[in-house]
GROMACS .gro file of C-alpha atoms in nm:
model
  224
    1MET     CA    1  26.563  22.022  14.470
    2GLY     CA    2  26.882  21.776  14.546
    3GLU     CA    3  26.736  21.723  14.866
    4ALA     CA    4  26.395  21.671  14.696
    5LYS     CA    5  26.525  21.351  14.475
    6ASN     CA    6  26.708  21.208  14.786
    7ARG     CA    7  26.313  21.135  14.905
    8GLY     CA    8  26.209  20.946  14.642
    9THR     CA    9  26.023  21.043  14.285
   10ALA     CA   10  25.741  21.315  14.325
   11GLU     CA   11  25.512  21.007  14.314
   12GLN     CA   12  25.659  20.839  14.628
   13ARG     CA   13  25.671  21.233  14.769
   14ARG     CA   14  25.333  21.223  14.735
   15GLU     CA   15  25.265  20.908  14.886
   16GLU     CA   16  25.471  21.016  15.196
   17ALA     CA   17  25.275  21.338  15.239
   18ARG     CA   18  24.925  21.167  15.227
   19THR     CA   19  25.035  20.936  15.473
   20ARG     CA   20  25.155  21.207  15.715
   21ASP     CA   21  24.834  21.403  15.644
   22LEU     CA   22  24.616  21.074  15.698
   23ALA     CA   23  24.766  21.015  16.027
   24ALA     CA   24  24.767  21.404  16.137
   25LEU     CA   25  24.377  21.405  16.070
   26LYS     CA   26  24.329  21.037  16.247
   27ARG     CA   27  24.525  21.233  16.559
   28PHE     CA   28  24.296  21.520  16.528
   29LEU     CA   29  23.948  21.319  16.538
   30GLY     CA   30  24.058  21.070  16.783
   31SER     CA   31  24.219  20.718  16.793
   32GLY     CA   32  23.996  20.422  16.688
   33ASN     CA   33  23.995  20.122  16.853
   34PRO     CA   34  24.381  19.981  16.916
   35ALA     CA   35  24.264  19.646  17.004
   36VAL     CA   36  24.052  19.607  16.657
   37GLU     CA   37  24.326  19.792  16.450
   38SER     CA   38  24.572  19.559  16.613
   39ARG     CA   39  24.396  19.278  16.509
   40ILE     CA   40  24.314  19.394  16.146
   41SER     CA   41  24.704  19.518  16.120
   42ALA     CA   42  24.800  19.154  16.224
   43ALA     CA   43  24.554  18.952  15.954
   44ARG     CA   44  24.696  19.214  15.702
   45LYS     CA   45  25.089  19.125  15.799
   46LEU     CA   46  24.996  18.755  15.761
   47PHE     CA   47  24.941  18.807  15.405
   48LEU     CA   48  25.196  19.082  15.308
   49ASP     CA   49  25.463  18.860  15.438
   50ARG     CA   50  25.367  18.607  15.188
   51MET     CA   51  25.430  18.873  14.902
   52SER     CA   52  25.708  19.043  14.798
   53PRO     CA   53  25.667  19.473  14.857
   54ASP     CA   54  25.687  19.499  14.502
   55GLU     CA   55  25.422  19.283  14.433
   56TRP     CA   56  25.171  19.415  14.692
   57ALA     CA   57  25.283  19.776  14.553
   58ALA     CA   58  25.156  19.652  14.220
   59ARG     CA   59  24.870  19.505  14.353
   60ARG     CA   60  24.774  19.825  14.598
   61THR     CA   61  24.818  20.061  14.297
   62ALA     CA   62  24.575  19.845  14.070
   63ILE     CA   63  24.310  19.941  14.334
   64VAL     CA   64  24.372  20.257  14.354
   65ARG     CA   65  24.361  20.283  13.977
   66THR     CA   66  24.037  20.152  13.954
   67LEU     CA   67  23.906  20.341  14.213
   68ARG     CA   68  23.967  20.677  14.029
   69GLU     CA   69  23.868  20.541  13.700
   70LYS     CA   70  23.519  20.416  13.849
   71THR     CA   71  23.490  20.735  14.038
   72VAL     CA   72  23.536  20.943  13.804
   73ILE     CA   73  23.186  21.219  13.710
   74HIS     CA   74  23.066  21.217  13.365
   75ARG     CA   75  22.961  21.546  13.295
   76GLY     CA   76  22.600  21.542  13.054
   77ALA     CA   77  22.548  21.275  13.143
   78GLU     CA   78  22.236  21.189  13.384
   79PRO     CA   79  22.390  20.952  13.682
   80SER     CA   80  22.186  20.607  13.779
   81ILE     CA   81  22.263  20.424  14.094
   82ALA     CA   82  22.130  20.116  13.915
   83ASP     CA   83  22.381  20.166  13.671
   84ALA     CA   84  22.713  20.245  13.913
   85PRO     CA   85  23.009  20.020  13.907
   86VAL     CA   86  23.111  19.823  14.148
   87LEU     CA   87  23.378  19.958  14.353
   88ARG     CA   88  23.570  19.646  14.451
   89LEU     CA   89  23.876  19.519  14.195
   90GLN     CA   90  23.663  19.208  14.159
   91ASP     CA   91  23.953  19.014  13.939
   92ASP     CA   92  24.177  19.024  14.287
   93GLU     CA   93  23.980  19.078  14.555
   94ILE     CA   94  24.193  18.927  14.817
   95ALA     CA   95  24.420  19.245  14.767
   96TRP     CA   96  24.077  19.468  14.782
   97TYR     CA   97  24.030  19.349  15.098
   98LEU     CA   98  24.367  19.354  15.235
   99TYR     CA   99  24.349  19.739  15.089
  100LEU     CA  100  24.037  19.769  15.275
  101CYS     CA  101  24.226  19.696  15.588
  102GLU     CA  102  24.469  19.917  15.541
  103GLN     CA  103  24.211  20.170  15.505
  104ALA     CA  104  24.031  20.083  15.793
  105VAL     CA  105  24.372  20.102  16.022
  106ASP     CA  106  24.539  20.384  15.865
  107ALA     CA  107  24.238  20.614  15.712
  108PRO     CA  108  23.923  20.491  15.835
  109MET     CA  109  23.752  20.856  15.718
  110CYS     CA  110  23.810  20.752  15.381
  111LEU     CA  111  23.658  20.377  15.440
  112GLU     CA  112  23.417  20.263  15.195
  113LEU     CA  113  23.243  20.121  15.481
  114ALA     CA  114  22.964  19.889  15.281
  115GLN     CA  115  23.254  19.660  15.111
  116SER     CA  116  23.464  19.698  15.429
  117GLN     CA  117  23.217  19.581  15.656
  118ARG     CA  118  23.167  19.219  15.442
  119CYS     CA  119  23.522  19.119  15.485
  120VAL     CA  120  23.715  19.345  15.749
  121PRO     CA  121  23.571  19.197  16.060
  122PHE     CA  122  23.656  18.809  15.961
  123LEU     CA  123  24.009  18.919  15.899
  124ALA     CA  124  24.029  19.098  16.232
  125CYS     CA  125  23.888  18.774  16.383
  126ILE     CA  126  24.206  18.606  16.184
  127GLY     CA  127  24.439  18.828  16.320
  128ALA     CA  128  24.304  18.818  16.694
  129ARG     CA  129  24.446  18.460  16.649
  130ALA     CA  130  24.743  18.510  16.439
  131ASP     CA  131  24.972  18.380  16.661
  132LEU     CA  132  24.824  18.024  16.617
  133ALA     CA  133  24.927  18.048  16.237
  134ASP     CA  134  25.263  17.916  16.250
  135HIS     CA  135  25.168  17.611  16.466
  136ILE     CA  136  24.904  17.521  16.190
  137PRO     CA  137  25.092  17.291  15.941
  138GLY     CA  138  24.948  17.428  15.589
  139PHE     CA  139  24.843  17.760  15.688
  140ALA     CA  140  25.084  17.950  15.514
  141ARG     CA  141  24.986  17.718  15.214
  142LYS     CA  142  24.608  17.845  15.244
  143ILE     CA  143  24.717  18.218  15.237
  144ASP     CA  144  24.898  18.162  14.908
  145GLU     CA  145  24.622  17.991  14.759
  146ALA     CA  146  24.432  18.288  14.852
  147LEU     CA  147  24.663  18.548  14.699
  148SER     CA  148  24.681  18.376  14.387
  149LYS     CA  149  24.476  18.061  14.294
  150TYR     CA  150  24.158  18.213  14.454
  151LYS     CA  151  24.242  18.541  14.444
  152ALA     CA  152  23.923  18.640  14.281
  153ASN     CA  153  23.737  18.468  14.493
  154PRO     CA  154  23.886  18.393  14.835
  155ASP     CA  155  23.613  18.405  15.106
  156GLY     CA  156  23.642  17.999  15.076
  157VAL     CA  157  23.973  18.013  15.178
  158LEU     CA  158  23.948  18.249  15.449
  159PHE     CA  159  23.645  18.064  15.594
  160GLU     CA  160  23.829  17.739  15.621
  161MET     CA  161  24.118  17.966  15.785
  162LEU     CA  162  23.870  18.069  16.034
  163VAL     CA  163  23.751  17.732  16.106
  164ALA     CA  164  24.098  17.610  16.163
  165LEU     CA  165  24.175  17.902  16.382
  166ALA     CA  166  23.852  17.829  16.551
  167TYR     CA  167  24.007  17.469  16.635
  168ALA     CA  168  24.327  17.571  16.750
  169GLY     CA  169  24.178  17.829  17.011
  170LYS     CA  170  23.996  17.586  17.159
  171GLY     CA  171  24.311  17.370  17.222
  172TRP     CA  172  24.321  17.130  16.903
  173ASP     CA  173  24.637  17.060  16.699
  174VAL     CA  174  24.508  17.132  16.360
  175GLU     CA  175  24.643  17.034  16.013
  176PHE     CA  176  24.551  17.192  15.652
  177ILE     CA  177  24.550  16.845  15.414
  178GLU     CA  178  24.653  16.871  15.087
  179GLU     CA  179  24.413  16.831  14.817
  180SER     CA  180  24.455  16.489  14.620
  181GLY     CA  181  24.353  16.398  14.292
  182ALA     CA  182  24.170  16.064  14.421
  183GLY     CA  183  23.835  16.190  14.535
  184ARG     CA  184  23.734  16.455  14.795
  185THR     CA  185  24.001  16.578  15.053
  186PRO     CA  186  23.847  16.708  15.413
  187ASP     CA  187  24.031  17.052  15.450
  188PHE     CA  188  24.155  16.973  15.786
  189ARG     CA  189  24.270  16.757  16.020
  190ALA     CA  190  24.206  16.825  16.402
  191ARG     CA  191  24.326  16.636  16.737
  192ARG     CA  192  24.294  16.666  17.091
  193GLY     CA  193  24.399  16.415  17.324
  194GLU     CA  194  24.268  16.045  17.162
  195ARG     CA  195  24.049  16.208  16.983
  196GLU     CA  196  24.049  16.302  16.602
  197ILE     CA  197  23.832  16.445  16.349
  198TYR     CA  198  23.839  16.584  16.005
  199VAL     CA  199  23.688  16.858  15.913
  200GLU     CA  200  23.524  16.986  15.558
  201CYS     CA  201  23.396  17.344  15.530
  202LYS     CA  202  23.151  17.462  15.332
  203ARG     CA  203  22.982  17.827  15.291
  204HIS     CA  204  22.733  17.960  15.056
  205ASP     CA  205  22.852  18.154  14.719
  206ARG     CA  206  22.924  18.561  14.795
  207ARG     CA  207  22.587  18.651  14.612
  208THR     CA  208  22.345  18.410  14.393
  209ARG     CA  209  22.238  18.541  14.112
  210TYR     CA  210  21.885  18.604  14.188
  211SER     CA  211  22.016  18.855  14.506
  212GLU     CA  212  22.210  19.041  14.214
  213GLU     CA  213  21.876  19.073  13.999
  214GLU     CA  214  21.692  19.187  14.318
  215ARG     CA  215  21.956  19.429  14.427
  216GLN     CA  216  21.926  19.578  14.075
  217ALA     CA  217  21.550  19.623  14.098
  218PHE     CA  218  21.560  19.764  14.440
  219LEU     CA  219  21.832  20.058  14.320
  220VAL     CA  220  21.551  20.097  14.023
  221MET     CA  221  21.305  20.192  14.265
  222TRP     CA  222  21.506  20.363  14.503
  223GLU     CA  223  21.633  20.584  14.258
  224PRO     CA  224  21.313  20.796  14.218
   0.00000   0.00000   0.00000
């Protein structure tokens, strides 16, 4: 009993056992793509390094708890795919993205494919150029914004990061510009040689109201 206590709480021991079992299962099934997994891990590290371990543990626990609550089967009720709850943690979507990245590397057999395919490839692209992040003034601030100010809707910030890294990867010196109170401020400045440009990134919302209505109509027709 004393030896078990030295290995942490019961919950910590269960988590360690789960991690070992998933790692063993992954080895048995065959490894994934090491290059892609390396990029995903590099992107995830950029964000986790801007949080304390306790903060990430709390945010991850909230995701797991939400998943458990949403996937409970209510006996006696006829399930309907049109009424199925949204899996993602909408008030902390950036944490949801990081959790999906974790699953993609550590437990791909448990990965929610539909959700992961709209975010993991983009984060992998960020990870592919993670070594350039330290050379872009303001990049860490953008990560902080994605983790806090825009945590429920981080896609716009991630897009800005992707575009900035794309310029940096082509040899431009990139610097994010802090927003000012007077008028619209470009997202970043890029210089190469004697040329200097200012870049404003634009992207559409994740999903429009029309597309949500169309999705619900599709689910209602599909169910029979």
